[in-house]
mmCIF file of C-alpha atoms in Angstrom:
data_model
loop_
_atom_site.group_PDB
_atom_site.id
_atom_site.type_symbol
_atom_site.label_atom_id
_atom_site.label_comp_id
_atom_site.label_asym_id
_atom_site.label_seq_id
_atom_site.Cartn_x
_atom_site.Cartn_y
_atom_site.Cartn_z
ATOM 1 C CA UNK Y 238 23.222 -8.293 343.631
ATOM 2 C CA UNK Y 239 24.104 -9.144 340.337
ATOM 3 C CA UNK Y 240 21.115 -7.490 338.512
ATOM 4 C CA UNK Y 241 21.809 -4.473 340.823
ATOM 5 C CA UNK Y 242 25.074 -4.002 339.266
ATOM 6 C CA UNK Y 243 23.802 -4.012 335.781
ATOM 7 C CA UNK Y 244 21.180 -1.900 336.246
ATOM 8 C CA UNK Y 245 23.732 0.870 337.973
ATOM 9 C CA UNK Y 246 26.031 0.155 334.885
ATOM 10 C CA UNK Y 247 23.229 1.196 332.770
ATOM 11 C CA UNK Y 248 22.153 4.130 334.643
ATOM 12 C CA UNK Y 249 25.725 4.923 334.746
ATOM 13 C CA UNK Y 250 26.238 4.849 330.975
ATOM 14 C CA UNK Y 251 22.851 6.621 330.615
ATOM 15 C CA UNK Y 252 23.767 9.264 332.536
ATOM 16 C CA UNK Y 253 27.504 9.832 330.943
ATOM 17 C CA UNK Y 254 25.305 9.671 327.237
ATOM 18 C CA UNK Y 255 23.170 12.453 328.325
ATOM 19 C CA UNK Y 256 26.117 14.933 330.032
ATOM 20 C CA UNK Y 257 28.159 14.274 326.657
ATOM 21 C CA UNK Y 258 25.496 14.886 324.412
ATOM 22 C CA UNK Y 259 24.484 17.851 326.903
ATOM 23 C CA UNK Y 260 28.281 19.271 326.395
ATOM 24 C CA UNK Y 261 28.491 19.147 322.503
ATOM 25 C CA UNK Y 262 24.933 20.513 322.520
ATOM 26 C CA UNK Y 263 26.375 23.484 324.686
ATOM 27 C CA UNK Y 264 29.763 24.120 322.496
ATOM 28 C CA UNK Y 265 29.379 28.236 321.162
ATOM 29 C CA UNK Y 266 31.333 30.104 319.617
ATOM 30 C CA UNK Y 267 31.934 33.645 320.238
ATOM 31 C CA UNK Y 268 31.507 36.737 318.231
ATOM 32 C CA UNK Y 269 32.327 40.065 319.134
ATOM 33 C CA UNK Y 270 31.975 43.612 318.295
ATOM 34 C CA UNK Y 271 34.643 46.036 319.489
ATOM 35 C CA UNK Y 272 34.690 49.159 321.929
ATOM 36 C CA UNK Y 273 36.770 51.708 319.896
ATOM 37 C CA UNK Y 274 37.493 55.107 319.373
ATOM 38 C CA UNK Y 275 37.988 57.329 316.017
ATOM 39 C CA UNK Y 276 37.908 60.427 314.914
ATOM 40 C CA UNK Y 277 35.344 62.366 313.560
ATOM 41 C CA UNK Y 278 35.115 62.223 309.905
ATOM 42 C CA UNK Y 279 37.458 58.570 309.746
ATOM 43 C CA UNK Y 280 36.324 55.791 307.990
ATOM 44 C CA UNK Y 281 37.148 52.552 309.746
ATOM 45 C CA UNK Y 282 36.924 48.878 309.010
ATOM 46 C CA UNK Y 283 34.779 47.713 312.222
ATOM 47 C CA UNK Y 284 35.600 43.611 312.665
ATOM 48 C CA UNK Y 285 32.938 41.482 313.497
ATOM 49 C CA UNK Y 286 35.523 38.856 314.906
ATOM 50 C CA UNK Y 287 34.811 35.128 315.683
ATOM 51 C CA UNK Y 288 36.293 32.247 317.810
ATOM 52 C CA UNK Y 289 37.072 28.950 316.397
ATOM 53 C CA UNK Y 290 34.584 27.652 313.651
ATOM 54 C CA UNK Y 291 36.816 24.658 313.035
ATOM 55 C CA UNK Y 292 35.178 21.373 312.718
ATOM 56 C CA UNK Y 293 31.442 23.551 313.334
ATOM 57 C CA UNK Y 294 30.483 23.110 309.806
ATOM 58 C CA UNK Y 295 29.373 26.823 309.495
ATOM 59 C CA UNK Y 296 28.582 27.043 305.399
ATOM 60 C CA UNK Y 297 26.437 30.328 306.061
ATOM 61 C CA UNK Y 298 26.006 33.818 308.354
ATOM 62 C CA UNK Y 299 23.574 36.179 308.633
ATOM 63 C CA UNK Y 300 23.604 39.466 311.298
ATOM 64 C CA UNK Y 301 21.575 42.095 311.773
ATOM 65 C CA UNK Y 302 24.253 44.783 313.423
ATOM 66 C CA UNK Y 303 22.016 48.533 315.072
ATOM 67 C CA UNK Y 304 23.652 51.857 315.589
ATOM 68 C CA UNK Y 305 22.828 55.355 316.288
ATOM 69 C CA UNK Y 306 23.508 56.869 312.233
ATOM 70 C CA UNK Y 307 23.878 60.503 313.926
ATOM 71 C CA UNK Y 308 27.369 59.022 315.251
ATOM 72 C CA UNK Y 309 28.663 56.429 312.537
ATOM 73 C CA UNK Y 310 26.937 55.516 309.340
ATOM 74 C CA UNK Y 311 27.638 52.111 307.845
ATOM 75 C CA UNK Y 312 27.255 51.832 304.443
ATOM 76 C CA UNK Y 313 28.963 48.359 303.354
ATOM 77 C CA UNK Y 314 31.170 45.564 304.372
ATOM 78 C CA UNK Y 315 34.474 44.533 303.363
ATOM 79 C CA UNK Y 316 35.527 40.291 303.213
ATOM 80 C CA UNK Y 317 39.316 41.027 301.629
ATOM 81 C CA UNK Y 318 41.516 38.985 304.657
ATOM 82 C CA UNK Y 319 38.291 37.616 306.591
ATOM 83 C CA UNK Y 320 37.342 33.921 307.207
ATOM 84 C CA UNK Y 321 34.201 34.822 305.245
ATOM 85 C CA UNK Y 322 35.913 35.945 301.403
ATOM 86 C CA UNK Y 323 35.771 31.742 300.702
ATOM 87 C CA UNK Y 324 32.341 32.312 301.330
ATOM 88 C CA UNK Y 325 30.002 33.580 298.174
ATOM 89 C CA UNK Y 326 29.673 37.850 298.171
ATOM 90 C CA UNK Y 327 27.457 39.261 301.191
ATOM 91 C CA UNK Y 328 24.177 40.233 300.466
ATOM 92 C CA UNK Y 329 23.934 43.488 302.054
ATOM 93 C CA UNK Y 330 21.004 45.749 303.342
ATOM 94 C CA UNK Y 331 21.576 49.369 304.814
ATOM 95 C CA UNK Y 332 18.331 50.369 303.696
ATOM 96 C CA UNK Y 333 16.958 50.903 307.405
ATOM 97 C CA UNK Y 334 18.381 53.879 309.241
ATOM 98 C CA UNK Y 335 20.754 52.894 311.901
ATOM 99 C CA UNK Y 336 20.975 49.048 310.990
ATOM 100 C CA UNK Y 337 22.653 46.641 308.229
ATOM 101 C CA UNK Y 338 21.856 43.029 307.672
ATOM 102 C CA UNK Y 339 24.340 40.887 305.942
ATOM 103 C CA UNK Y 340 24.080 37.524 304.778
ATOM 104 C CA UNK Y 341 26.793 34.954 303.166
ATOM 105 C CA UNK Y 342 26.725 31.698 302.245
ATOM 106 C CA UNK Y 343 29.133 29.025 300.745
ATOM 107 C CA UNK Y 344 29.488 25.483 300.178
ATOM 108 C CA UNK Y 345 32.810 24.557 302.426
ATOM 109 C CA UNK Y 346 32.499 25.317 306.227
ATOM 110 C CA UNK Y 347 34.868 28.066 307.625
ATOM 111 C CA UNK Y 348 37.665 26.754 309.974
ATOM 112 C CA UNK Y 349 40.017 28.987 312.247
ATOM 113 C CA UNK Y 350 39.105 32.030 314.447
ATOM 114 C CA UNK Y 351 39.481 35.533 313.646
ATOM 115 C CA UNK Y 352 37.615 38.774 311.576
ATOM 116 C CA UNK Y 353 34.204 37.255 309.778
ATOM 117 C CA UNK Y 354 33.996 40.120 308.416
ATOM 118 C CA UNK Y 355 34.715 43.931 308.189
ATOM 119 C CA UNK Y 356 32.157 46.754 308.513
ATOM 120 C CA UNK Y 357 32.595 49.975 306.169
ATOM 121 C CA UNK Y 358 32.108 52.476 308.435
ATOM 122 C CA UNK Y 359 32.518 56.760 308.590
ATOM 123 C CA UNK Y 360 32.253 58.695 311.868
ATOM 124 C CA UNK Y 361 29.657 61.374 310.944
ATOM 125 C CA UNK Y 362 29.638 62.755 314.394
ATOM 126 C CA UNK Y 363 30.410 63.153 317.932
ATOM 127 C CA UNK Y 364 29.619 61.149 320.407
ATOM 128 C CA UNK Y 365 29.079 57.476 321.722
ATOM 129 C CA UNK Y 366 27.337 54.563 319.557
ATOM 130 C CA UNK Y 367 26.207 51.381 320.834
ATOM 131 C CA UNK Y 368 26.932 48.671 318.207
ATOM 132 C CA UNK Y 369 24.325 46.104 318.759
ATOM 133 C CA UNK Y 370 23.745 42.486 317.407
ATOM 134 C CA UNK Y 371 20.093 42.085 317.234
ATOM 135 C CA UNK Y 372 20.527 39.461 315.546
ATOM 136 C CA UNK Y 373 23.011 36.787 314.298
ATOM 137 C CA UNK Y 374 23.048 32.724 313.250
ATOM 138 C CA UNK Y 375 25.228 30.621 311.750
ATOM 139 C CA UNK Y 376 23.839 28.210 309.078
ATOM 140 C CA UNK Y 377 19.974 27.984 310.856
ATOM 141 C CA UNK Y 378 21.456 28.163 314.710
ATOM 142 C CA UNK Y 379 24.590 25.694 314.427
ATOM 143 C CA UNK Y 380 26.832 26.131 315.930
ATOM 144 C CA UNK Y 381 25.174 28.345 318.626
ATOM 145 C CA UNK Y 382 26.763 31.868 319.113
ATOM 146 C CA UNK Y 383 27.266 33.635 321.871
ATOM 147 C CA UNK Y 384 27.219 37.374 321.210
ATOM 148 C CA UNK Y 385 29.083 40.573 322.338
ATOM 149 C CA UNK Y 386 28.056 43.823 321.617
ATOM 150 C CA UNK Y 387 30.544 46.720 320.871
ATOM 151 C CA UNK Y 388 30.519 50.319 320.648
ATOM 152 C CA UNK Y 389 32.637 53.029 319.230
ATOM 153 C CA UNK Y 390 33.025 56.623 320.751
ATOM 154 C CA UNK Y 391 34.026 59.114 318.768
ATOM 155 C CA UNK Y 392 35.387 62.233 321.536
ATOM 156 C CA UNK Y 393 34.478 66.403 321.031
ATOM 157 C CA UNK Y 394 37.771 68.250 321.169
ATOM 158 C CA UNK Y 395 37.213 70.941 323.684
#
């Protein structure tokens, strides 16, 4: 009876262990693209925004964001007022038609939720644009994002 109960205890304390370390292993954080519409001919700041990166020791990002270029080009990003300008300057690739790739690192971890960062963007014509993630990691996968793609429309005035 005895060495029944201890052996429960332990398979109880196993078992609590593994759902805990299951949990902490499951924590994400969100990051978003937005459904918008602008007007032909606008250039927009597009946020890539994030949810809480407190205490998830992300130093580093790096996104690979598609798009159709007959609808919006994309030709930079902006970090003035994001969680990512305490992070060093993006290095930024647009040299692929329809896609940029950004990367940032730092050395102290971003806290707080909010814009990560802003896309330069100019609505070069009419119509609807997916805005894709096909790609995105903080530091090399921690903490583990969970991704939402965005578009932005830009309407014909009949």
């Amino acid at each position: 009876m005895r060495n029944s109960r201890k052996i429960m205890k332990r398979v109880v304390i196993a078992l609590s262990t593994l759902l805990l370390v299951s949990a902490v292993g499951l924590a994400q954080v969100t990051v978003s693209l937005p459904t918008a519409n602008y007007s032909f001919g606008s250039t927009q700041m597009i946020p890539i925004t994030v949810g809480d990166l407190t205490g998830g020791g992300a130093i580093s990002f790096q996104t690979t964001v598609t798009f159709n270029p007959a609808i919006v080009t994309i030709a930079g990003v902006t970090t003035t007022g994001t969680l990512s300008a305490a992070l060093n300057a993006p290095v930024v690739n647009t040299s692929v038609a329809g896609q940029i790739t950004i990367a940032a690192a730092g050395t102290s971890a971003l806290s707080g939720s909010g814009v990560l960062i802003y896309l330069n963007a100019t609505m070069a014509g009419k119509g609807t644009s997916a805005l894709t993630f096909s790609s995105f990691q903080f530091n090399e996968g921690t903490p583990a994002a969970a991704l939402t793609n965005g578009q932005v429309a830009v309407p014909s005035l009949a």
